PDB file of C-alpha atoms and ligand atoms in Angstrom:
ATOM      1  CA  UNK A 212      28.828  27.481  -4.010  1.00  0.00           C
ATOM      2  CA  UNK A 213      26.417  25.288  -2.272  1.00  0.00           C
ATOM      3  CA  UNK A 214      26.112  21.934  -2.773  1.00  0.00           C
ATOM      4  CA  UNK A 215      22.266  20.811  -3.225  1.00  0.00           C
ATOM      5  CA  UNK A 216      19.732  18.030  -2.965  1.00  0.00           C
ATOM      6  CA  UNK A 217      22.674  15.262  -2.148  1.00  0.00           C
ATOM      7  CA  UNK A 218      21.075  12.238  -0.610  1.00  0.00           C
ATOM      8  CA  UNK A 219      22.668  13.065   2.657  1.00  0.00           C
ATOM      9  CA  UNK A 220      20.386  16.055   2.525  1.00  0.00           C
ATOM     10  CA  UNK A 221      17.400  13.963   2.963  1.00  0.00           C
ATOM     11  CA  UNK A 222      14.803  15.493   5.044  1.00  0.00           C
ATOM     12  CA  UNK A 223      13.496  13.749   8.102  1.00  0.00           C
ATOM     13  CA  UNK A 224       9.804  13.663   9.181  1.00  0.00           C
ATOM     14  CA  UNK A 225       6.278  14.954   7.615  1.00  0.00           C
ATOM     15  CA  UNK A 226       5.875  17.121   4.518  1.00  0.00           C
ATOM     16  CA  UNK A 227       3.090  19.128   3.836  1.00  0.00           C
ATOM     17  CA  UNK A 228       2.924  20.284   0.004  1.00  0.00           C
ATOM     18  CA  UNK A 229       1.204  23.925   0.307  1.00  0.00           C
ATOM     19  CA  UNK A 230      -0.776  25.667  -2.644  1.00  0.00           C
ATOM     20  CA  UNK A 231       1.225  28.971  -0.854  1.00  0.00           C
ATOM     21  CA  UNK A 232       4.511  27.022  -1.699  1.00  0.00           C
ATOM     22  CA  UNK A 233       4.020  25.824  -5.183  1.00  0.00           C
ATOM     23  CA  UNK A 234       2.407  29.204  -6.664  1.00  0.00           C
ATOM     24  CA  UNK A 235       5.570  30.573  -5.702  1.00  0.00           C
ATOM     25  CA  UNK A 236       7.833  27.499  -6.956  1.00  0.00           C
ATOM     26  CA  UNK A 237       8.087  23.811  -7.783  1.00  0.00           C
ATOM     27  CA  UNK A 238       8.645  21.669  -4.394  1.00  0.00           C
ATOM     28  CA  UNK A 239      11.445  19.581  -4.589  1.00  0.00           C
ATOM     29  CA  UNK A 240      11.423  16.736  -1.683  1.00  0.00           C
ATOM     30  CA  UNK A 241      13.664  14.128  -0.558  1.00  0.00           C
ATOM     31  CA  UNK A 242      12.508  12.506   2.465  1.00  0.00           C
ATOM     32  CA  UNK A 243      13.194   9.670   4.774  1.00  0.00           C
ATOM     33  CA  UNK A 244      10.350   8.630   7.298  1.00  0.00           C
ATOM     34  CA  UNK A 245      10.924   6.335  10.182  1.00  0.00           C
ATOM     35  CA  UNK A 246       9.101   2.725   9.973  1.00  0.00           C
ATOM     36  CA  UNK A 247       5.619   3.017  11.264  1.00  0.00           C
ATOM     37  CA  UNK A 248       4.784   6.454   9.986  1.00  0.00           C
ATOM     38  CA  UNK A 249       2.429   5.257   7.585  1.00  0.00           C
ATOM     39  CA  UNK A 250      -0.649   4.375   8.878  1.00  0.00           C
ATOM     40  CA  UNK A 251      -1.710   1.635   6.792  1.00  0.00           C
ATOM     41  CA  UNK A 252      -4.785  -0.715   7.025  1.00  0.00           C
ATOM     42  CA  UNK A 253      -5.349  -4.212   8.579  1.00  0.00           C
ATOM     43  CA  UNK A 254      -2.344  -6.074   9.387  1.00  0.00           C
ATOM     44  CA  UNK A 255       0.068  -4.492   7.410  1.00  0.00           C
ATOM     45  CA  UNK A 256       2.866  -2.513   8.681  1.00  0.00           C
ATOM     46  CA  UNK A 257       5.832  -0.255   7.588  1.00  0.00           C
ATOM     47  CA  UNK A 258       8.617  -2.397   8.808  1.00  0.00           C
ATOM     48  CA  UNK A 259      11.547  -0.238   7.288  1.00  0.00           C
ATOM     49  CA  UNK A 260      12.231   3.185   6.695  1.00  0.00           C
ATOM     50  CA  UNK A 261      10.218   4.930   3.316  1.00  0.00           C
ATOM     51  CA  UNK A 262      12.765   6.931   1.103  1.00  0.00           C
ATOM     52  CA  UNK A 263      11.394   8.968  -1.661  1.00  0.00           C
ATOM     53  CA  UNK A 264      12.312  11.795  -3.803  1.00  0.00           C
ATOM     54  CA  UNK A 265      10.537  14.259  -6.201  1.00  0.00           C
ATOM     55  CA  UNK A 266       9.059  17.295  -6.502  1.00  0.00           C
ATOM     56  CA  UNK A 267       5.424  18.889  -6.803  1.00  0.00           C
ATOM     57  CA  UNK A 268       4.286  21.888  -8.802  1.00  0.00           C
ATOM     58  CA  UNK A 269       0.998  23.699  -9.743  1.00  0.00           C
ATOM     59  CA  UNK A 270      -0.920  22.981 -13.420  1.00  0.00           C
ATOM     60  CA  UNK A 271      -3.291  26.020 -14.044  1.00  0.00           C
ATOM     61  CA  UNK A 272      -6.219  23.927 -16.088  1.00  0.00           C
ATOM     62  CA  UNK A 273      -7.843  26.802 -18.507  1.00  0.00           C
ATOM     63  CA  UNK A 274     -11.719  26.057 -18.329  1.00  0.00           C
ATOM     64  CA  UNK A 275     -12.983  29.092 -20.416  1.00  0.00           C
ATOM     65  CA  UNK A 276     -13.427  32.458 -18.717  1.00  0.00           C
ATOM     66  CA  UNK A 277     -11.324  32.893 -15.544  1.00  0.00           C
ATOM     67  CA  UNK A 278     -12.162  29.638 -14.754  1.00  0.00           C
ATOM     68  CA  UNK A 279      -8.862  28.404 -13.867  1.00  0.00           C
ATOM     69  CA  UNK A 280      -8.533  25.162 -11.843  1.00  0.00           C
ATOM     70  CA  UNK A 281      -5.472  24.639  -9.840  1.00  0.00           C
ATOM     71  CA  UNK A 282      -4.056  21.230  -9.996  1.00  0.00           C
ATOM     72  CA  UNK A 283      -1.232  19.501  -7.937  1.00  0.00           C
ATOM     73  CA  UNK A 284       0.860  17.575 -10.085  1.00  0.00           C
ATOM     74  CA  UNK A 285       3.269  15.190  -7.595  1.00  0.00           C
ATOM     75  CA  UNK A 286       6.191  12.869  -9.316  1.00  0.00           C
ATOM     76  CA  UNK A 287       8.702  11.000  -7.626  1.00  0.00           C
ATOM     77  CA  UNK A 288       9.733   7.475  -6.498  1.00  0.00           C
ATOM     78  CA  UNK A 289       9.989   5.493  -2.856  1.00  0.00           C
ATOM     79  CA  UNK A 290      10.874   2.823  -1.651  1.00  0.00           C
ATOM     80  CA  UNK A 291      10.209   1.500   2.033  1.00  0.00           C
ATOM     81  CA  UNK A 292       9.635  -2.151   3.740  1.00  0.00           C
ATOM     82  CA  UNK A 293       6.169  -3.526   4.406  1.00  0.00           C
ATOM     83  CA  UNK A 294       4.836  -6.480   6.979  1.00  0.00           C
ATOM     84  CA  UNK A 295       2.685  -8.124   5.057  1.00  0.00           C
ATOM     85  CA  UNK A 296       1.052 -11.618   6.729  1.00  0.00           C
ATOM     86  CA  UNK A 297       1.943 -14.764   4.817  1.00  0.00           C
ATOM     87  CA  UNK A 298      -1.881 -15.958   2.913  1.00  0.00           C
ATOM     88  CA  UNK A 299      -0.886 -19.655   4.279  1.00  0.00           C
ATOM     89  CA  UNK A 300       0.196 -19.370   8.198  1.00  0.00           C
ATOM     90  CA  UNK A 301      -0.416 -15.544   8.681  1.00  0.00           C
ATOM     91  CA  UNK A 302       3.435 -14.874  10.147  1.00  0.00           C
ATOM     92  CA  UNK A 303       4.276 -11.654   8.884  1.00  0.00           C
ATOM     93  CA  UNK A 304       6.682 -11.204   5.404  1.00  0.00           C
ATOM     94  CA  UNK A 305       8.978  -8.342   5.668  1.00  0.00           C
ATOM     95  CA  UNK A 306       8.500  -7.395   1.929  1.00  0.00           C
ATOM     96  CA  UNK A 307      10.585  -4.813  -0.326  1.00  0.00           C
ATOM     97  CA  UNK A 308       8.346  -2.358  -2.573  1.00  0.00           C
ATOM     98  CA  UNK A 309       8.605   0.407  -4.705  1.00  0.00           C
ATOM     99  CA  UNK A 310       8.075   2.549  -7.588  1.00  0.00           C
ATOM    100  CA  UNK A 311       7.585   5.314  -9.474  1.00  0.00           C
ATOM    101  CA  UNK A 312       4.680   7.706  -9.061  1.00  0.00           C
ATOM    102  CA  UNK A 313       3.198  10.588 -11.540  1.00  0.00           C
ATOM    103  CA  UNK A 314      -0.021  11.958  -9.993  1.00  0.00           C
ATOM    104  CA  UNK A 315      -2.260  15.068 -10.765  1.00  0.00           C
ATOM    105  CA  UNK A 316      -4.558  16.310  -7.906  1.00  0.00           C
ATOM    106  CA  UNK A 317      -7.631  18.455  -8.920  1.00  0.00           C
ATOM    107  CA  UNK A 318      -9.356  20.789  -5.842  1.00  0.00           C
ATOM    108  CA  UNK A 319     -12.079  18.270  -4.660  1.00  0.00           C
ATOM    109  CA  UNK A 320     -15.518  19.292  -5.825  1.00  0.00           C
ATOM    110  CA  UNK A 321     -14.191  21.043  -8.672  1.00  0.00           C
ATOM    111  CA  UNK A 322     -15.528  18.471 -11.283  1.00  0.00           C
ATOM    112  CA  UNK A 323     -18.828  18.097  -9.732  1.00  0.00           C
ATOM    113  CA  UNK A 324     -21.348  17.734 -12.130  1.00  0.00           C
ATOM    114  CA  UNK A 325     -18.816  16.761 -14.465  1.00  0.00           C
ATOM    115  CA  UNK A 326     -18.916  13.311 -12.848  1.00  0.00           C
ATOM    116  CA  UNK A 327     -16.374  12.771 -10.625  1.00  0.00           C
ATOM    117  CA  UNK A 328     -16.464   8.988 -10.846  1.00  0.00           C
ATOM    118  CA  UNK A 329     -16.286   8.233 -14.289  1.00  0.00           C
ATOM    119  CA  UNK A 330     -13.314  10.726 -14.594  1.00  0.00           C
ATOM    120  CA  UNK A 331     -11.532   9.155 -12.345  1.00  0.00           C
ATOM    121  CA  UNK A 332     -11.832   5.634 -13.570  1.00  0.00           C
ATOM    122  CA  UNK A 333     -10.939   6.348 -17.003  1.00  0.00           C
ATOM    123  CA  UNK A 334      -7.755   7.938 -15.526  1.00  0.00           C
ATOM    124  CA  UNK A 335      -6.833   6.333 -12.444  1.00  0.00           C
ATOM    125  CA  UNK A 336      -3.813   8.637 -12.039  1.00  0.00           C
ATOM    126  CA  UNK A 337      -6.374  11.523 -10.903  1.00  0.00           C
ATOM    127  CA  UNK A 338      -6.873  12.125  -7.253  1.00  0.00           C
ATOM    128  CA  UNK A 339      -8.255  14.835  -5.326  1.00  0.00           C
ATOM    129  CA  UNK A 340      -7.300  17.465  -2.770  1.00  0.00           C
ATOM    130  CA  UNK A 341      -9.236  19.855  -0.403  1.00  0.00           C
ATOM    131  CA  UNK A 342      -7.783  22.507   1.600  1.00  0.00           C
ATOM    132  CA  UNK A 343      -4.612  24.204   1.110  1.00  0.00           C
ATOM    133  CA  UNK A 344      -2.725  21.471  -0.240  1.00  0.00           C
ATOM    134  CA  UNK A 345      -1.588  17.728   0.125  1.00  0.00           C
ATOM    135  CA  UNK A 346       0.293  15.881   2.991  1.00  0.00           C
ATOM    136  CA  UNK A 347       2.724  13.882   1.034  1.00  0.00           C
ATOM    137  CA  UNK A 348       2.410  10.797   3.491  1.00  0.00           C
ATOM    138  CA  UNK A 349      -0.813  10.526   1.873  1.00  0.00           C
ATOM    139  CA  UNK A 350       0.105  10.195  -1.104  1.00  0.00           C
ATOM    140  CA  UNK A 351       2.739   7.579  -0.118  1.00  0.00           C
ATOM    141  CA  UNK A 352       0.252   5.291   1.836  1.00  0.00           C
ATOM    142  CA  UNK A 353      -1.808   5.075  -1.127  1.00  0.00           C
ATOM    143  CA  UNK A 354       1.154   4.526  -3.618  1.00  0.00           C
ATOM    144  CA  UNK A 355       2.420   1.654  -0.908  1.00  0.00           C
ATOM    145  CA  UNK A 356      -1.110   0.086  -0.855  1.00  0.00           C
ATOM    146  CA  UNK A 357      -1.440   0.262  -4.836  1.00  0.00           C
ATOM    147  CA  UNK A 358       2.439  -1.447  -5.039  1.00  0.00           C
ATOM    148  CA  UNK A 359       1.505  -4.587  -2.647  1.00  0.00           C
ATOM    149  CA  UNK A 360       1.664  -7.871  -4.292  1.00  0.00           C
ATOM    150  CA  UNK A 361      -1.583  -9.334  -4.789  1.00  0.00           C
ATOM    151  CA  UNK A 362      -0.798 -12.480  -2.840  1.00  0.00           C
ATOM    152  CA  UNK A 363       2.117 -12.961  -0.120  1.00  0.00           C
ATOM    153  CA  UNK A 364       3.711 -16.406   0.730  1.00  0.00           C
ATOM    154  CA  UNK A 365       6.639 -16.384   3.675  1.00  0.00           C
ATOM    155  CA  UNK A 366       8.185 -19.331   1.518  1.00  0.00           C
ATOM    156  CA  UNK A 367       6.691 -21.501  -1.617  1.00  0.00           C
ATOM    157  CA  UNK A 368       6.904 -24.816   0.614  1.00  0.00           C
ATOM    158  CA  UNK A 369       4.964 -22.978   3.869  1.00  0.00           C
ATOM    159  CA  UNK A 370       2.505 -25.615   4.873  1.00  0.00           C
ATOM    160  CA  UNK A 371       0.662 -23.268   5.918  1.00  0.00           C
ATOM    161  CA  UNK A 372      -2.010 -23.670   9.372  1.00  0.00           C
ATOM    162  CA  UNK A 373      -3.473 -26.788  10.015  1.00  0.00           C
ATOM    163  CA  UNK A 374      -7.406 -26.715   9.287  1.00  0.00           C
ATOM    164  CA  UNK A 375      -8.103 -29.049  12.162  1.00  0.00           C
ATOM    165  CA  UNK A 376      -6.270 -27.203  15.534  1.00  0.00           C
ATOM    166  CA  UNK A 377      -4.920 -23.896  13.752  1.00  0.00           C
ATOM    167  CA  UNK A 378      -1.253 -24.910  14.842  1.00  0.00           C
ATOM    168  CA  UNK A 379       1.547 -23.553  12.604  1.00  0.00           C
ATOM    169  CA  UNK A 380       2.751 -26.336  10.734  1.00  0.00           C
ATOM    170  CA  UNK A 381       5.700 -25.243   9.957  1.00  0.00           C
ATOM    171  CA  UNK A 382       6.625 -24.717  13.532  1.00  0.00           C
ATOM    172  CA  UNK A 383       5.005 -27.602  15.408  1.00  0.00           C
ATOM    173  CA  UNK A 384       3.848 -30.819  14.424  1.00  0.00           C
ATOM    174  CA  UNK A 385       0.052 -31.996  15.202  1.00  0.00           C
ATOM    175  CA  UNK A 386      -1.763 -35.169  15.461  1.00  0.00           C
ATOM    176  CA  UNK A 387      -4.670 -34.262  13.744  1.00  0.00           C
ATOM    177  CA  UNK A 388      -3.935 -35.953  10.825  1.00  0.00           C
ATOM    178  CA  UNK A 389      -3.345 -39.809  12.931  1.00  0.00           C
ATOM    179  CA  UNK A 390      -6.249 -39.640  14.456  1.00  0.00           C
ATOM    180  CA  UNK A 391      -7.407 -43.163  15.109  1.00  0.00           C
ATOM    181  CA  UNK A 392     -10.182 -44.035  12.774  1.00  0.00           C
ATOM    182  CA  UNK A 393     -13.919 -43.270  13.682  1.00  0.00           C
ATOM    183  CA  UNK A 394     -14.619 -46.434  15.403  1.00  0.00           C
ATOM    184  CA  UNK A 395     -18.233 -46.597  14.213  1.00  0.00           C
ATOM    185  CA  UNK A 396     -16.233 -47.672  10.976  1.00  0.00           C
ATOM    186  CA  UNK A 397     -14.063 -50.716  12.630  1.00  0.00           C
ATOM    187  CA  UNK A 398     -17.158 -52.258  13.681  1.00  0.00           C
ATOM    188  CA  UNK A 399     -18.811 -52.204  10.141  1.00  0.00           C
ATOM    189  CA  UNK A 400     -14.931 -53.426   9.019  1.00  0.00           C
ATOM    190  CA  UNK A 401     -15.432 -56.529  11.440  1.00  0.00           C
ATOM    191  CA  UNK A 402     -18.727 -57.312  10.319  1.00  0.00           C
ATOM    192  CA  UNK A 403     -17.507 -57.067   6.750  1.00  0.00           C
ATOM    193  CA  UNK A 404     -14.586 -59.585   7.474  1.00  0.00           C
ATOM    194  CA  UNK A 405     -17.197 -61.653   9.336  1.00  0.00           C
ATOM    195  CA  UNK A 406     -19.150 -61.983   6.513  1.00  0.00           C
ATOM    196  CA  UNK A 407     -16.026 -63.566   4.245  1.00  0.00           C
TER     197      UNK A 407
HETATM  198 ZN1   ZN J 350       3.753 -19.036   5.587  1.00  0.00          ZN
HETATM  199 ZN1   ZN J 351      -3.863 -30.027  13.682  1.00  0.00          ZN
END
């Protein structure tokens, strides 16, 4: 008898979830990707290697006639390492996320006219597909992106850059804050005294 789906049977490298596949079966996945596979925006970075598991199958969606849309529905959980920059000095925060994910794709174009928008904001868990089916490192980069914290600190006493020079004051000391007073000001401090 075999022994299946074992963690040491994860899969390495990209994953394409086809509409070919899923009419025949559900898609069961267990994946590991190496850090940097996601392509993520702006400074961040996958730092450690994304695991995630689950599996993908095919909703028919009865519209009346033989109308019948084909939906993607794609559950499963990951967990990976993101780079995130510190809001106070910018050094990057190696950063732990994860979750859970339970996400219906609907052929793109397929509620036109039923507006698209307002469809999707009143159920954020919709997304869209074109083509013959979904790469699931797309659906991972957004579920990464969606799990970031709002607001990343390296460490709650950072001090954070200095305003004057931009030095990392954590890291190197800076005179900006002895600087010797304007001396427009001592001379108005000498008349003052004069005038005791
Ligand atoms: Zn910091
Ligand atoms: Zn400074």
């Amino acid at each position: 008898m075999n022994s299946c789906c074992s963690l040491a049977d994860l899969g390495y490298g990209t994953v394409f979830i086809s509409l070919q596949d899923l009419e025949v079966r559900k898609v069961e996945f267990s994946q590991q990707f190496a850090p940097g596979t996601l392509d993520l925006v702006g400074d961040l970075r996958q730092s450690g290697s994304l695991k995630t598991q689950g599996q993908a199958e095919l909703l028919s969606e009865h519209r009346g006639g033989k109308n019948v849309v084909k939906d993607i529905r794609v559950r499963g959980d990951f967990s990976t390492e993101i780079e995130i920059r510190c809001a106070r000095c910018i050094e990057p925060v190696p950063t732990r996320i994860g979750g859970d994910f339970d996400l219906l794709y609907r052929p793109l174009g397929v509620d036109a006219g039923h507006d698209e928008r307002s469809i999707s904001e009143a159920e954020t868990e919709i997304g869209y597909y074109s083509g013959e089916g979904i790469q699931l490192e797309d659906v991972l980069r957004e579920q990464v992106l969606l799990a970031l914290p709002l607001r990343t600190v390296c460490s709650e006493s950072c001090r954070g850059l200095c305003p004057g020079c931009g030095k990392n004051l954590n890291t190197e000391a800076c005179t900006c804050g002895e600087q010797p007073p304007d001396p427009r000001w001592a001379v108005l401090a000498d008349i003052k005294n004069k005038l005791k």
